């Protein structure tokens, strides 16, 4: 486990606090010293969040966290992530979400350019630009229902499979995805259809999204 690996490198908790308006959600930040050569080192930080309800705001504002937080673990009981909470934490390429999470707010993970894959588990709703300006190339999201606009703007997808339960996609959700070559639809998808890699409404009458390539 990461906690076990961190312990072998003398992990220490350097910050704790709350990140919601009601005192129900708390966080801790662990720091690990990692040697980069015989005479130099860097710090890697792990952000762990626990409690019940919504993560309302980002309490981790120190400059070193912008690139130094490499791991984000969100515990069971968290049901929603508010707008912009993790935006710009560009080093956080390892993110683990809980089964309890249902809603990810606007810009929640935008600008994390080291993030290439994410398991959304039971998330149903992604707010506007939730993962914009990341390096996402794949997602798992069997329970996903709604994309609120520009959700995956400027991401790294080469192919995107619309999960079976999705009923709302905006044409802007994939704007700027310069490597995207095709859309597909998962088995059971009834709101949309893909023809020659292009995404249409299920009846084929409305053009929804066209890949860049």
Short mmCIF file of C-alpha atoms in Angstrom, two decimals:
data_model
loop_
_atom_site.label_atom_id
_atom_site.label_comp_id
_atom_site.label_asym_id
_atom_site.label_seq_id
_atom_site.Cartn_x
_atom_site.Cartn_y
_atom_site.Cartn_z
CA UNK A 1 0.00 0.00 0.00
CA UNK A 2 1.04 3.60 -0.41
CA UNK A 3 0.84 4.16 3.33
CA UNK A 4 3.21 1.26 3.88
CA UNK A 5 5.60 2.50 1.22
CA UNK A 6 5.46 6.00 2.60
CA UNK A 7 6.23 4.75 6.10
CA UNK A 8 9.46 3.16 4.88
CA UNK A 9 10.51 6.60 3.63
CA UNK A 10 9.70 8.33 6.92
CA UNK A 11 6.28 9.73 6.07
CA UNK A 12 5.06 12.45 8.38
CA UNK A 13 1.72 14.22 8.68
CA UNK A 14 2.47 17.90 8.08
CA UNK A 15 -1.04 19.38 8.00
CA UNK A 16 -4.57 18.55 9.12
CA UNK A 17 -7.84 20.46 9.02
CA UNK A 18 -11.39 20.65 7.77
CA UNK A 19 -12.61 21.16 4.22
CA UNK A 20 -16.36 21.60 4.56
CA UNK A 21 -18.65 24.20 6.11
CA UNK A 22 -20.09 21.95 8.82
CA UNK A 23 -17.12 20.20 10.37
CA UNK A 24 -18.00 16.82 8.89
CA UNK A 25 -15.12 16.45 6.43
CA UNK A 26 -11.46 16.54 7.38
CA UNK A 27 -8.13 16.12 5.63
CA UNK A 28 -4.53 15.31 6.36
CA UNK A 29 -1.45 15.79 4.25
CA UNK A 30 1.47 13.41 4.51
CA UNK A 31 4.95 14.30 3.33
CA UNK A 32 7.58 11.85 2.12
CA UNK A 33 11.19 12.75 1.36
CA UNK A 34 12.30 11.12 -1.89
CA UNK A 35 15.90 11.05 -3.04
CA UNK A 36 16.38 12.21 -6.61
CA UNK A 37 20.15 11.69 -6.61
CA UNK A 38 22.92 10.97 -4.16
CA UNK A 39 22.79 14.56 -2.92
CA UNK A 40 19.33 15.90 -3.77
CA UNK A 41 15.75 15.11 -2.82
CA UNK A 42 12.20 16.27 -3.28
CA UNK A 43 9.05 16.08 -1.18
CA UNK A 44 5.99 14.12 -2.32
CA UNK A 45 2.68 14.80 -0.61
CA UNK A 46 -0.38 12.61 -0.16
CA UNK A 47 -3.76 14.23 0.49
CA UNK A 48 -6.25 12.05 2.39
CA UNK A 49 -9.84 13.13 2.94
CA UNK A 50 -12.36 11.49 5.25
CA UNK A 51 -15.82 12.14 6.65
CA UNK A 52 -19.35 12.41 5.34
CA UNK A 53 -20.97 14.80 2.88
CA UNK A 54 -19.45 17.40 0.56
CA UNK A 55 -15.87 18.58 0.16
CA UNK A 56 -16.75 22.29 0.04
CA UNK A 57 -13.44 24.06 -0.40
CA UNK A 58 -9.71 23.63 -0.92
CA UNK A 59 -7.78 24.10 2.30
CA UNK A 60 -4.48 23.02 0.75
CA UNK A 61 -3.26 26.31 -0.66
CA UNK A 62 0.47 26.26 -0.01
CA UNK A 63 2.56 26.78 -3.17
CA UNK A 64 4.48 23.53 -2.70
CA UNK A 65 1.24 21.57 -2.91
CA UNK A 66 0.49 22.69 -6.47
CA UNK A 67 2.98 20.23 -7.93
CA UNK A 68 3.96 18.35 -4.77
CA UNK A 69 0.63 16.61 -4.05
CA UNK A 70 1.00 13.41 -6.08
CA UNK A 71 -1.73 11.27 -4.51
CA UNK A 72 -5.32 12.07 -3.51
CA UNK A 73 -7.32 9.49 -1.58
CA UNK A 74 -10.96 10.31 -0.82
CA UNK A 75 -12.61 8.10 1.78
CA UNK A 76 -16.01 6.45 1.88
CA UNK A 77 -18.80 8.75 3.04
CA UNK A 78 -17.93 11.63 0.73
CA UNK A 79 -20.87 12.15 -1.67
CA UNK A 80 -19.96 15.34 -3.54
CA UNK A 81 -16.94 17.42 -4.54
CA UNK A 82 -17.68 21.12 -4.91
CA UNK A 83 -16.46 23.47 -7.62
CA UNK A 84 -12.71 23.81 -8.15
CA UNK A 85 -11.66 21.88 -5.05
CA UNK A 86 -8.64 20.15 -6.62
CA UNK A 87 -8.15 22.39 -9.64
CA UNK A 88 -4.55 23.08 -10.57
CA UNK A 89 -2.94 20.39 -8.40
CA UNK A 90 -0.91 19.51 -11.45
CA UNK A 91 1.13 16.72 -9.85
CA UNK A 92 -1.83 14.68 -8.61
CA UNK A 93 -1.70 11.87 -11.16
CA UNK A 94 -2.97 9.26 -8.69
CA UNK A 95 -6.56 9.87 -7.55
CA UNK A 96 -8.77 7.30 -5.80
CA UNK A 97 -12.49 8.05 -5.43
CA UNK A 98 -14.91 6.32 -3.04
CA UNK A 99 -17.98 4.28 -3.97
CA UNK A 100 -20.11 6.83 -2.09
CA UNK A 101 -19.23 9.74 -4.42
CA UNK A 102 -22.08 10.78 -6.74
CA UNK A 103 -21.36 14.33 -7.93
CA UNK A 104 -18.14 16.00 -9.11
CA UNK A 105 -18.53 19.76 -9.40
CA UNK A 106 -17.37 22.23 -12.03
CA UNK A 107 -13.59 22.46 -12.49
CA UNK A 108 -13.09 20.05 -9.61
CA UNK A 109 -10.05 18.36 -11.16
CA UNK A 110 -9.23 20.75 -13.99
CA UNK A 111 -5.61 21.46 -14.76
CA UNK A 112 -4.18 18.21 -13.35
CA UNK A 113 -2.01 17.52 -16.36
CA UNK A 114 -0.49 14.35 -14.89
CA UNK A 115 -3.89 12.63 -14.60
CA UNK A 116 -4.30 10.05 -17.39
CA UNK A 117 -6.95 7.67 -16.03
CA UNK A 118 -9.72 7.73 -13.43
CA UNK A 119 -12.26 5.26 -12.06
CA UNK A 120 -15.46 7.24 -11.42
CA UNK A 121 -17.11 4.28 -9.69
CA UNK A 122 -20.67 5.40 -8.81
CA UNK A 123 -20.41 9.04 -9.93
CA UNK A 124 -23.53 10.11 -11.87
CA UNK A 125 -22.84 13.79 -12.63
CA UNK A 126 -19.78 15.66 -13.88
CA UNK A 127 -19.94 19.45 -13.65
CA UNK A 128 -18.70 21.83 -16.34
CA UNK A 129 -14.96 21.43 -17.05
CA UNK A 130 -14.67 18.86 -14.25
CA UNK A 131 -11.62 17.26 -15.91
CA UNK A 132 -10.66 19.93 -18.41
CA UNK A 133 -6.98 20.45 -19.19
CA UNK A 134 -5.92 17.08 -17.83
CA UNK A 135 -4.18 14.26 -19.68
CA UNK A 136 -7.11 11.85 -19.37
CA UNK A 137 -6.97 9.02 -21.88
CA UNK A 138 -9.44 6.63 -20.25
CA UNK A 139 -12.23 6.61 -17.68
CA UNK A 140 -14.38 3.98 -16.03
CA UNK A 141 -17.86 5.32 -15.34
CA UNK A 142 -20.59 2.71 -15.50
CA UNK A 143 -23.02 4.86 -13.49
CA UNK A 144 -22.35 8.15 -15.25
CA UNK A 145 -25.52 9.97 -16.38
CA UNK A 146 -24.85 13.67 -17.02
CA UNK A 147 -22.00 15.72 -18.48
CA UNK A 148 -22.58 19.43 -17.91
CA UNK A 149 -20.40 20.95 -20.65
CA UNK A 150 -16.70 21.09 -21.55
CA UNK A 151 -16.17 18.26 -19.07
CA UNK A 152 -13.21 16.75 -20.95
CA UNK A 153 -12.02 19.85 -22.77
CA UNK A 154 -8.38 19.56 -23.93
CA UNK A 155 -7.98 15.99 -22.67
CA UNK A 156 -5.87 13.24 -24.22
CA UNK A 157 -8.49 10.73 -25.39
CA UNK A 158 -7.88 8.95 -28.68
CA UNK A 159 -11.19 7.08 -28.37
CA UNK A 160 -14.15 7.62 -26.07
CA UNK A 161 -16.84 5.07 -25.23
CA UNK A 162 -20.08 6.64 -23.98
CA UNK A 163 -21.17 4.67 -20.90
CA UNK A 164 -24.53 2.91 -21.11
CA UNK A 165 -26.35 5.16 -18.65
CA UNK A 166 -25.36 8.57 -20.04
CA UNK A 167 -28.39 10.64 -21.07
CA UNK A 168 -26.82 14.09 -21.40
CA UNK A 169 -23.73 15.03 -23.42
CA UNK A 170 -22.95 18.51 -24.69
CA UNK A 171 -21.12 18.96 -27.98
CA UNK A 172 -18.57 21.01 -26.06
CA UNK A 173 -17.65 18.19 -23.68
CA UNK A 174 -14.78 17.10 -25.93
CA UNK A 175 -13.70 20.44 -27.38
CA UNK A 176 -9.97 20.71 -27.82
CA UNK A 177 -9.40 16.93 -27.63
CA UNK A 178 -6.98 17.06 -30.52
CA UNK A 179 -6.09 13.35 -30.44
CA UNK A 180 -9.67 12.05 -30.40
CA UNK A 181 -10.35 9.85 -33.43
CA UNK A 182 -13.64 8.14 -32.62
CA UNK A 183 -16.66 7.81 -30.37
CA UNK A 184 -18.16 4.49 -29.40
CA UNK A 185 -21.23 3.58 -27.38
CA UNK A 186 -21.26 0.93 -24.66
CA UNK A 187 -23.73 -1.92 -24.89
CA UNK A 188 -27.09 -0.75 -23.57
CA UNK A 189 -26.56 2.91 -24.45
CA UNK A 190 -30.00 4.11 -25.63
CA UNK A 191 -29.69 7.91 -25.83
CA UNK A 192 -26.83 8.04 -28.35
CA UNK A 193 -25.37 6.10 -31.23
CA UNK A 194 -21.97 6.20 -32.91
CA UNK A 195 -21.69 5.99 -36.69
CA UNK A 196 -18.27 5.96 -38.34
CA UNK A 197 -16.83 7.31 -35.08
CA UNK A 198 -19.20 10.29 -34.95
CA UNK A 199 -21.69 10.67 -32.08
CA UNK A 200 -25.38 11.19 -32.84
CA UNK A 201 -28.65 11.10 -30.93
CA UNK A 202 -30.13 7.61 -30.80
CA UNK A 203 -32.42 8.28 -33.77
CA UNK A 204 -29.45 9.50 -35.82
CA UNK A 205 -31.08 12.87 -36.54
CA UNK A 206 -28.99 15.12 -34.26
CA UNK A 207 -25.24 15.47 -34.52
CA UNK A 208 -23.80 15.53 -30.99
CA UNK A 209 -20.01 15.43 -31.29
CA UNK A 210 -17.39 14.97 -33.99
CA UNK A 211 -13.87 13.73 -33.20
CA UNK A 212 -11.03 16.10 -34.01
CA UNK A 213 -9.14 13.58 -36.15
#
